[in-house]
Coordinates of C-alpha atoms in Angstrom, one line a residue:
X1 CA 19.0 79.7 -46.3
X2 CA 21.5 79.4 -49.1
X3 CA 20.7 76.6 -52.3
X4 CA 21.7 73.5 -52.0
X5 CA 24.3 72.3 -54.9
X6 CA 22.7 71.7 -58.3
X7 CA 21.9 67.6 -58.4
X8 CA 23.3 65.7 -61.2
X9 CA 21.1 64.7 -63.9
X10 CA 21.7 61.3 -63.4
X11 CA 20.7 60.9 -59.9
X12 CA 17.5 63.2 -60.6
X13 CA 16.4 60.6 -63.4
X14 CA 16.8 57.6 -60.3
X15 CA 15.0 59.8 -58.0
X16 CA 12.4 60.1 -60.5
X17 CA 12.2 56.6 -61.5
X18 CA 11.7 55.6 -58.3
X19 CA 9.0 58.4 -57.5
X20 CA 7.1 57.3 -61.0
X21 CA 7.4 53.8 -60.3
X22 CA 6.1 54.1 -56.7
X23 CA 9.1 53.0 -54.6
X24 CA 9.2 56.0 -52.9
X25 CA 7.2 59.0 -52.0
X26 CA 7.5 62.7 -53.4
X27 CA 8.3 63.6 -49.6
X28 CA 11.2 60.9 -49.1
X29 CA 12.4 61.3 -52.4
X30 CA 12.8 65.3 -51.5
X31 CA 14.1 64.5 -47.7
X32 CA 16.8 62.4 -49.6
X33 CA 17.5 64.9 -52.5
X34 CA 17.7 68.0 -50.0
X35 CA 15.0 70.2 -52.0
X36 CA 11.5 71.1 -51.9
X37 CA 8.2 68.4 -52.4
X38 CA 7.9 71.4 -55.4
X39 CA 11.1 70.8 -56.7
X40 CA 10.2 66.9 -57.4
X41 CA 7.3 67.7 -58.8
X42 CA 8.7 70.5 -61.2
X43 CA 12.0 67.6 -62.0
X44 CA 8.8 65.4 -62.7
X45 CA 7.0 67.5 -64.9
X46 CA 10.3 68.3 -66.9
X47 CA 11.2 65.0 -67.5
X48 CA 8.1 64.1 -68.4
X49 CA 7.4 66.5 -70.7
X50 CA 10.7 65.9 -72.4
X51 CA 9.9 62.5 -72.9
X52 CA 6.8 62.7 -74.9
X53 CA 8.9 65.7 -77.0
X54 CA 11.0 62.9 -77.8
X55 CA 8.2 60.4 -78.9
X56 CA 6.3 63.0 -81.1
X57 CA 9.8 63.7 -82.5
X58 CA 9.8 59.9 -83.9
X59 CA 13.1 57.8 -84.8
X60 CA 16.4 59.6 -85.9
X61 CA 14.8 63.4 -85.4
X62 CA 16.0 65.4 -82.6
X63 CA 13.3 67.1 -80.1
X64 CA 13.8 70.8 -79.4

């Protein structure tokens, strides 16, 4: 089964707004998004994560 084209950043982060916020499910958010319930979750743990980087970073520093 060949990969589906890469997603752009911008529509992951509304996918994943709406899965955080509860306005949709992992499963309808990856029916919609062509990928696995895994993939989601993996998107989810990414942006997550690089949002607290961000916060410990504090104002005017840039997180690596």
């Amino acid at each position: 089964m060949p990969r589906p084209p890469a997603m752009p950043p911008d529509e992951k982060v509304q996918l994943l707004l709406a899965v955080l916020s509860g306005q949709t499910t992992v499963s309808q958010a990856a029916g919609e998004a062509d990928v696995t319930e895994q993939s989601i979750g993996n998107w989810r743990r990414q942006f997550i994560a690089a949002g607290q980087r961000d916060l410990e970073a504090g104002p005017g520093e840039v997180a690596t």
